CSV table of C-alpha atoms in Angstrom, one decimal:
chain,number,residue,atom,x,y,z
A,1,MET,CA,-20.4,100.8,8.3
A,2,SER,CA,-20.2,103.9,6.1
A,3,GLN,CA,-20.8,104.0,2.3
A,4,ALA,CA,-17.1,104.9,1.8
A,5,THR,CA,-16.0,101.8,3.6
A,6,LEU,CA,-18.2,99.6,1.6
A,7,GLY,CA,-16.9,101.2,-1.6
A,8,ASP,CA,-13.4,100.7,-0.5
A,9,ASP,CA,-14.1,97.0,0.3
A,10,GLU,CA,-15.4,96.4,-3.2
A,11,GLU,CA,-12.4,98.1,-4.7
A,12,LEU,CA,-10.0,96.0,-2.5
A,13,PHE,CA,-11.9,92.9,-3.4
A,14,GLY,CA,-11.6,93.7,-7.1
A,15,GLU,CA,-7.8,94.3,-6.7
A,16,ALA,CA,-7.5,91.0,-4.8
A,17,ALA,CA,-9.4,89.2,-7.5
A,18,ASN,CA,-7.2,90.6,-10.2
A,19,GLU,CA,-4.1,89.7,-8.3
A,20,MET,CA,-5.4,86.2,-7.7
A,21,ARG,CA,-6.0,85.8,-11.5
A,22,GLU,CA,-2.5,87.1,-12.2
A,23,ASP,CA,-1.1,84.6,-9.7
A,24,VAL,CA,-2.9,81.7,-11.4
A,25,GLU,CA,-1.7,82.9,-14.8
A,26,SER,CA,1.8,83.3,-13.6
A,27,SER,CA,1.9,79.8,-12.0
A,28,LEU,CA,0.5,78.3,-15.2
A,29,GLU,CA,3.1,80.1,-17.3
A,30,ASP,CA,5.9,78.9,-14.9
A,31,ALA,CA,4.5,75.3,-15.2
A,32,TRP,CA,4.5,75.4,-19.0
A,33,ASP,CA,8.1,76.8,-18.9
A,34,ALA,CA,9.2,74.0,-16.6
A,35,LEU,CA,8.1,71.3,-19.0
A,36,PRO,CA,10.8,69.8,-21.4
A,37,ALA,CA,11.1,71.5,-24.8
A,38,ALA,CA,10.1,69.4,-27.8
A,39,ASP,CA,13.6,69.3,-29.1
A,40,GLU,CA,14.9,67.9,-25.8
A,41,ILE,CA,12.8,64.7,-26.2
A,42,TRP,CA,13.3,64.5,-30.0
A,43,GLU,CA,17.0,65.0,-30.6
A,44,THR,CA,19.8,62.8,-29.2
A,45,ASP,CA,23.6,62.5,-29.3
A,46,ALA,CA,23.6,58.9,-27.9
A,47,ASP,CA,25.7,56.2,-29.5
A,48,ASN,CA,23.3,53.3,-28.6
A,49,VAL,CA,19.8,52.5,-27.7
A,50,LEU,CA,20.4,52.5,-24.0
A,51,GLY,CA,22.0,55.9,-24.2
A,52,VAL,CA,19.0,57.2,-26.2
A,53,LEU,CA,16.6,55.8,-23.6
A,54,ASN,CA,18.6,57.2,-20.7
A,55,GLY,CA,18.7,60.6,-22.4
A,56,LEU,CA,15.0,60.5,-23.1
A,57,LYS,CA,14.1,59.5,-19.6
A,58,THR,CA,16.1,62.5,-18.3
A,59,ALA,CA,14.4,64.8,-20.8
A,60,LEU,CA,11.0,63.6,-19.8
A,61,ASP,CA,11.4,65.0,-16.3
A,62,VAL,CA,8.6,67.6,-15.7
A,63,GLY,CA,10.8,69.4,-13.2
A,64,ASP,CA,8.9,72.0,-11.1
A,65,ALA,CA,5.8,71.9,-13.4
A,66,GLU,CA,3.8,69.9,-10.9
A,67,ASP,CA,4.5,72.4,-8.1
A,68,HIS,CA,3.6,75.3,-10.3
A,69,LEU,CA,0.4,73.6,-11.4
A,70,ARG,CA,-0.5,73.0,-7.7
A,71,ASP,CA,0.0,76.7,-7.0
A,72,ALA,CA,-2.2,77.6,-9.9
A,73,LYS,CA,-4.9,75.2,-8.8
A,74,LYS,CA,-4.7,76.4,-5.3
A,75,TRP,CA,-5.2,80.1,-6.2
A,76,PHE,CA,-7.8,79.1,-8.9
A,77,THR,CA,-9.8,77.2,-6.3
A,78,MET,CA,-9.6,80.0,-3.8
A,79,GLY,CA,-10.7,82.5,-6.4
A,80,GLN,CA,-13.6,80.3,-7.5
A,81,ARG,CA,-14.9,79.8,-4.0
A,82,ALA,CA,-14.7,83.5,-3.3
A,83,ASP,CA,-16.5,84.1,-6.6
A,84,ALA,CA,-13.7,86.4,-7.5
A,85,PHE,CA,-13.4,85.6,-11.1
A,86,GLU,CA,-16.0,87.0,-13.6
A,87,ASP,CA,-14.9,84.5,-16.2
A,88,ALA,CA,-12.6,81.7,-15.3
A,89,ASP,CA,-13.4,79.2,-18.1
A,90,ASP,CA,-10.1,80.0,-19.8
A,91,LEU,CA,-8.1,79.3,-16.6
A,92,GLU,CA,-9.9,76.1,-15.9
A,93,ALA,CA,-9.4,74.9,-19.5
A,94,GLU,CA,-5.7,75.7,-19.3
A,95,ILE,CA,-5.3,73.9,-16.0
A,96,GLU,CA,-6.9,70.8,-17.5
A,97,THR,CA,-4.7,71.0,-20.6
A,98,LEU,CA,-1.6,71.4,-18.4
A,99,GLU,CA,-2.6,68.4,-16.2
A,100,GLU,CA,-3.0,66.3,-19.3
A,101,ALA,CA,0.4,67.3,-20.6
A,102,ILE,CA,2.1,66.6,-17.3
A,103,GLY,CA,0.3,63.2,-17.2
A,104,ASP,CA,1.3,62.3,-20.7
A,105,ILE,CA,4.9,63.2,-20.0
A,106,ALA,CA,4.9,61.2,-16.8
A,107,ASP,CA,3.4,58.2,-18.6
A,108,ALA,CA,6.0,58.4,-21.3
A,109,GLY,CA,8.7,58.6,-18.7
A,110,GLU,CA,7.5,55.5,-17.0
A,111,GLN,CA,7.4,53.6,-20.3
A,112,VAL,CA,10.9,54.7,-21.1
A,113,GLY,CA,12.0,53.7,-17.6
A,114,ASP,CA,10.6,50.2,-18.2
A,115,LEU,CA,12.4,50.0,-21.5
A,116,THR,CA,15.6,51.3,-19.9
A,117,SER,CA,15.6,48.4,-17.5
A,118,THR,CA,14.4,45.8,-20.1
A,119,ILE,CA,16.8,46.5,-22.9
A,120,PRO,CA,20.1,45.5,-21.1
A,121,ALA,CA,18.5,42.2,-20.0
A,122,LEU,CA,17.2,41.6,-23.5
A,123,ARG,CA,20.6,42.2,-24.9
A,124,GLY,CA,22.1,39.8,-22.4
A,125,THR,CA,19.5,37.1,-23.4
A,126,LEU,CA,20.3,37.6,-27.1
A,127,GLU,CA,24.1,37.5,-26.5
A,128,ASP,CA,23.6,34.3,-24.5
A,129,ALA,CA,21.5,32.8,-27.3
A,130,GLY,CA,24.2,33.8,-29.8
A,131,SER,CA,26.9,32.1,-27.8
A,132,VAL,CA,24.7,28.9,-27.6
A,133,ASP,CA,24.2,29.1,-31.4
A,134,ASP,CA,28.0,29.6,-31.9
A,135,ALA,CA,28.8,26.6,-29.7
A,136,ASP,CA,26.3,24.4,-31.5
A,137,ALA,CA,27.9,25.4,-34.9
A,138,ASP,CA,31.4,24.5,-33.5
A,139,GLU,CA,30.2,21.0,-32.5
A,140,GLU,CA,28.9,20.2,-36.0
């Protein structure tokens, strides 16, 4: 192999490494953009608790963030194994932060989902208890 070919290979590898980093950064940005906005989970127009919970459950959907995170991790892993990144600590830290954010949002969504199914049953129980109390008061 000639010196020119080796030089070209290094240049191509450098370009590929830069593109790989850009792919990771782009996927991370897309993942952050896919997460719900803070106002979406904070503000509501609902008239009752169940409406609030249903709206919150909908707002806590991470959308395509998990897919974008997977793409970022895929290209990051490929770049690391190829030793293509000179310094990838920032990418690794952002991937971990994003994973935690997605996990927190998913956990909150599960908790809200539990409440969404519990509140109507609780309301029914309390209404039934109220009708028993009303009946007892009528008998006295």
